[in-house]
């Protein structure tokens, strides 16, 4: 059924965020924080353009799920890299407070985005 397929596609694309932890671990160690961030955001952008190219074509469900999975993995990698990068960016005296405030604003933006998209 169509609803059953949609649940599986969502599960697959959500599970694709797990490899970003291990890929991030390797990339952060090998190429550094800035390059990892640039790489992950760049690949995410390419995934967005590819998805726009698919349009609403129902024949491209499987390739679209693959591209969405890759995009979710890359944007999760970008967020994880940002947390690591920002902990080094702020002075030690205000580091935990600044990271907490940045996290709060990020969460609020996520909530607002979900309301705006509907």
PDB file of C-alpha atoms in Angstrom:
ATOM      1  CA  UNK A   1       0.000   0.000   0.000  1.00  0.00           C
ATOM      2  CA  UNK A   2       1.050   3.600  -0.539  1.00  0.00           C
ATOM      3  CA  UNK A   3       0.897   4.576   3.142  1.00  0.00           C
ATOM      4  CA  UNK A   4       3.038   1.575   4.080  1.00  0.00           C
ATOM      5  CA  UNK A   5       5.631   2.571   1.469  1.00  0.00           C
ATOM      6  CA  UNK A   6       5.719   6.127   2.791  1.00  0.00           C
ATOM      7  CA  UNK A   7       6.474   4.876   6.317  1.00  0.00           C
ATOM      8  CA  UNK A   8       9.332   2.742   5.018  1.00  0.00           C
ATOM      9  CA  UNK A   9      10.735   5.633   3.006  1.00  0.00           C
ATOM     10  CA  UNK A  10      10.602   7.863   6.085  1.00  0.00           C
ATOM     11  CA  UNK A  11      12.292   5.187   8.191  1.00  0.00           C
ATOM     12  CA  UNK A  12      15.064   4.783   5.629  1.00  0.00           C
ATOM     13  CA  UNK A  13      15.703   8.504   5.310  1.00  0.00           C
ATOM     14  CA  UNK A  14      15.667   8.924   9.110  1.00  0.00           C
ATOM     15  CA  UNK A  15      18.069   6.030   9.610  1.00  0.00           C
ATOM     16  CA  UNK A  16      20.472   7.709   7.193  1.00  0.00           C
ATOM     17  CA  UNK A  17      21.324  10.238   9.907  1.00  0.00           C
ATOM     18  CA  UNK A  18      23.158   7.554  11.911  1.00  0.00           C
ATOM     19  CA  UNK A  19      26.075   7.142   9.473  1.00  0.00           C
ATOM     20  CA  UNK A  20      26.687  10.886   9.673  1.00  0.00           C
ATOM     21  CA  UNK A  21      28.111  10.375  13.162  1.00  0.00           C
ATOM     22  CA  UNK A  22      30.772   7.971  11.905  1.00  0.00           C
ATOM     23  CA  UNK A  23      31.427   9.888   8.683  1.00  0.00           C
ATOM     24  CA  UNK A  24      31.749  13.053  10.746  1.00  0.00           C
ATOM     25  CA  UNK A  25      34.147  11.403  13.138  1.00  0.00           C
ATOM     26  CA  UNK A  26      36.419  10.433  10.247  1.00  0.00           C
ATOM     27  CA  UNK A  27      36.104  13.702   8.303  1.00  0.00           C
ATOM     28  CA  UNK A  28      36.635  15.918  11.336  1.00  0.00           C
ATOM     29  CA  UNK A  29      39.803  14.017  12.149  1.00  0.00           C
ATOM     30  CA  UNK A  30      41.134  13.929   8.572  1.00  0.00           C
ATOM     31  CA  UNK A  31      40.188  17.251   6.954  1.00  0.00           C
ATOM     32  CA  UNK A  32      39.241  19.483   9.888  1.00  0.00           C
ATOM     33  CA  UNK A  33      36.153  21.327  11.008  1.00  0.00           C
ATOM     34  CA  UNK A  34      35.835  24.041   8.369  1.00  0.00           C
ATOM     35  CA  UNK A  35      36.323  21.687   5.437  1.00  0.00           C
ATOM     36  CA  UNK A  36      33.905  19.154   6.911  1.00  0.00           C
ATOM     37  CA  UNK A  37      31.312  21.885   7.325  1.00  0.00           C
ATOM     38  CA  UNK A  38      31.866  23.170   3.783  1.00  0.00           C
ATOM     39  CA  UNK A  39      31.721  19.648   2.355  1.00  0.00           C
ATOM     40  CA  UNK A  40      28.541  18.649   4.170  1.00  0.00           C
ATOM     41  CA  UNK A  41      26.664  21.857   3.341  1.00  0.00           C
ATOM     42  CA  UNK A  42      27.875  21.640  -0.272  1.00  0.00           C
ATOM     43  CA  UNK A  43      26.628  18.071  -0.713  1.00  0.00           C
ATOM     44  CA  UNK A  44      23.336  19.019   0.971  1.00  0.00           C
ATOM     45  CA  UNK A  45      22.916  21.878  -1.508  1.00  0.00           C
ATOM     46  CA  UNK A  46      23.556  19.553  -4.439  1.00  0.00           C
ATOM     47  CA  UNK A  47      20.941  17.155  -3.028  1.00  0.00           C
ATOM     48  CA  UNK A  48      18.416  19.988  -2.875  1.00  0.00           C
ATOM     49  CA  UNK A  49      19.012  20.909  -6.505  1.00  0.00           C
ATOM     50  CA  UNK A  50      18.666  17.263  -7.536  1.00  0.00           C
ATOM     51  CA  UNK A  51      15.371  17.012  -5.646  1.00  0.00           C
ATOM     52  CA  UNK A  52      14.083  20.131  -7.382  1.00  0.00           C
ATOM     53  CA  UNK A  53      15.001  18.441 -10.661  1.00  0.00           C
ATOM     54  CA  UNK A  54      12.824  15.440  -9.753  1.00  0.00           C
ATOM     55  CA  UNK A  55       9.798  17.694  -9.368  1.00  0.00           C
ATOM     56  CA  UNK A  56       6.637  15.814  -8.517  1.00  0.00           C
ATOM     57  CA  UNK A  57       7.429  12.806 -10.706  1.00  0.00           C
ATOM     58  CA  UNK A  58       6.039   9.672  -9.038  1.00  0.00           C
ATOM     59  CA  UNK A  59       8.316   7.382 -11.067  1.00  0.00           C
ATOM     60  CA  UNK A  60      11.411   8.607  -9.194  1.00  0.00           C
ATOM     61  CA  UNK A  61      10.443   7.585  -5.644  1.00  0.00           C
ATOM     62  CA  UNK A  62      13.443   5.354  -4.950  1.00  0.00           C
ATOM     63  CA  UNK A  63      16.062   7.787  -6.332  1.00  0.00           C
ATOM     64  CA  UNK A  64      14.344  10.603  -4.444  1.00  0.00           C
ATOM     65  CA  UNK A  65      14.532   8.635  -1.188  1.00  0.00           C
ATOM     66  CA  UNK A  66      18.243   8.039  -1.810  1.00  0.00           C
ATOM     67  CA  UNK A  67      18.863  11.737  -2.438  1.00  0.00           C
ATOM     68  CA  UNK A  68      16.789  12.742   0.609  1.00  0.00           C
ATOM     69  CA  UNK A  69      18.729  10.254   2.729  1.00  0.00           C
ATOM     70  CA  UNK A  70      22.033  11.660   1.529  1.00  0.00           C
ATOM     71  CA  UNK A  71      20.815  15.203   2.160  1.00  0.00           C
ATOM     72  CA  UNK A  72      19.647  14.379   5.681  1.00  0.00           C
ATOM     73  CA  UNK A  73      22.942  12.694   6.438  1.00  0.00           C
ATOM     74  CA  UNK A  74      24.889  15.728   5.235  1.00  0.00           C
ATOM     75  CA  UNK A  75      22.807  18.317   7.066  1.00  0.00           C
ATOM     76  CA  UNK A  76      23.025  16.273  10.272  1.00  0.00           C
ATOM     77  CA  UNK A  77      26.793  16.181   9.789  1.00  0.00           C
ATOM     78  CA  UNK A  78      26.774  19.966   9.329  1.00  0.00           C
ATOM     79  CA  UNK A  79      24.838  20.507  12.573  1.00  0.00           C
ATOM     80  CA  UNK A  80      27.132  18.164  14.503  1.00  0.00           C
ATOM     81  CA  UNK A  81      30.161  19.974  13.102  1.00  0.00           C
ATOM     82  CA  UNK A  82      28.672  23.337  14.060  1.00  0.00           C
ATOM     83  CA  UNK A  83      28.289  22.227  17.673  1.00  0.00           C
ATOM     84  CA  UNK A  84      31.938  21.173  17.797  1.00  0.00           C
ATOM     85  CA  UNK A  85      33.106  24.281  15.973  1.00  0.00           C
ATOM     86  CA  UNK A  86      31.128  26.658  18.181  1.00  0.00           C
ATOM     87  CA  UNK A  87      32.486  25.122  21.380  1.00  0.00           C
ATOM     88  CA  UNK A  88      35.934  26.171  20.204  1.00  0.00           C
ATOM     89  CA  UNK A  89      34.772  29.553  18.925  1.00  0.00           C
ATOM     90  CA  UNK A  90      33.486  31.022  22.196  1.00  0.00           C
ATOM     91  CA  UNK A  91      35.823  32.068  25.036  1.00  0.00           C
ATOM     92  CA  UNK A  92      36.131  29.516  27.817  1.00  0.00           C
ATOM     93  CA  UNK A  93      34.430  31.745  30.415  1.00  0.00           C
ATOM     94  CA  UNK A  94      31.118  31.864  28.483  1.00  0.00           C
ATOM     95  CA  UNK A  95      31.394  28.697  26.406  1.00  0.00           C
ATOM     96  CA  UNK A  96      28.634  26.585  27.964  1.00  0.00           C
ATOM     97  CA  UNK A  97      26.206  29.497  28.273  1.00  0.00           C
ATOM     98  CA  UNK A  98      26.820  30.627  24.697  1.00  0.00           C
ATOM     99  CA  UNK A  99      26.387  27.104  23.356  1.00  0.00           C
ATOM    100  CA  UNK A 100      23.163  26.692  25.338  1.00  0.00           C
ATOM    101  CA  UNK A 101      21.742  29.983  24.041  1.00  0.00           C
ATOM    102  CA  UNK A 102      22.713  29.077  20.465  1.00  0.00           C
ATOM    103  CA  UNK A 103      21.037  25.690  20.897  1.00  0.00           C
ATOM    104  CA  UNK A 104      17.853  27.300  22.234  1.00  0.00           C
ATOM    105  CA  UNK A 105      17.618  29.660  19.273  1.00  0.00           C
ATOM    106  CA  UNK A 106      18.223  26.759  16.894  1.00  0.00           C
ATOM    107  CA  UNK A 107      15.410  24.767  18.492  1.00  0.00           C
ATOM    108  CA  UNK A 108      13.068  27.753  18.383  1.00  0.00           C
ATOM    109  CA  UNK A 109      13.882  28.236  14.697  1.00  0.00           C
ATOM    110  CA  UNK A 110      13.049  24.567  14.103  1.00  0.00           C
ATOM    111  CA  UNK A 111       9.682  24.966  15.789  1.00  0.00           C
ATOM    112  CA  UNK A 112       8.867  28.120  13.826  1.00  0.00           C
ATOM    113  CA  UNK A 113       9.903  26.431  10.577  1.00  0.00           C
ATOM    114  CA  UNK A 114       7.500  23.545  11.142  1.00  0.00           C
ATOM    115  CA  UNK A 115       4.620  26.003  11.608  1.00  0.00           C
ATOM    116  CA  UNK A 116       5.604  28.058   8.551  1.00  0.00           C
ATOM    117  CA  UNK A 117       5.796  24.994   6.308  1.00  0.00           C
ATOM    118  CA  UNK A 118       2.191  23.996   6.949  1.00  0.00           C
TER     119      UNK A 118
END
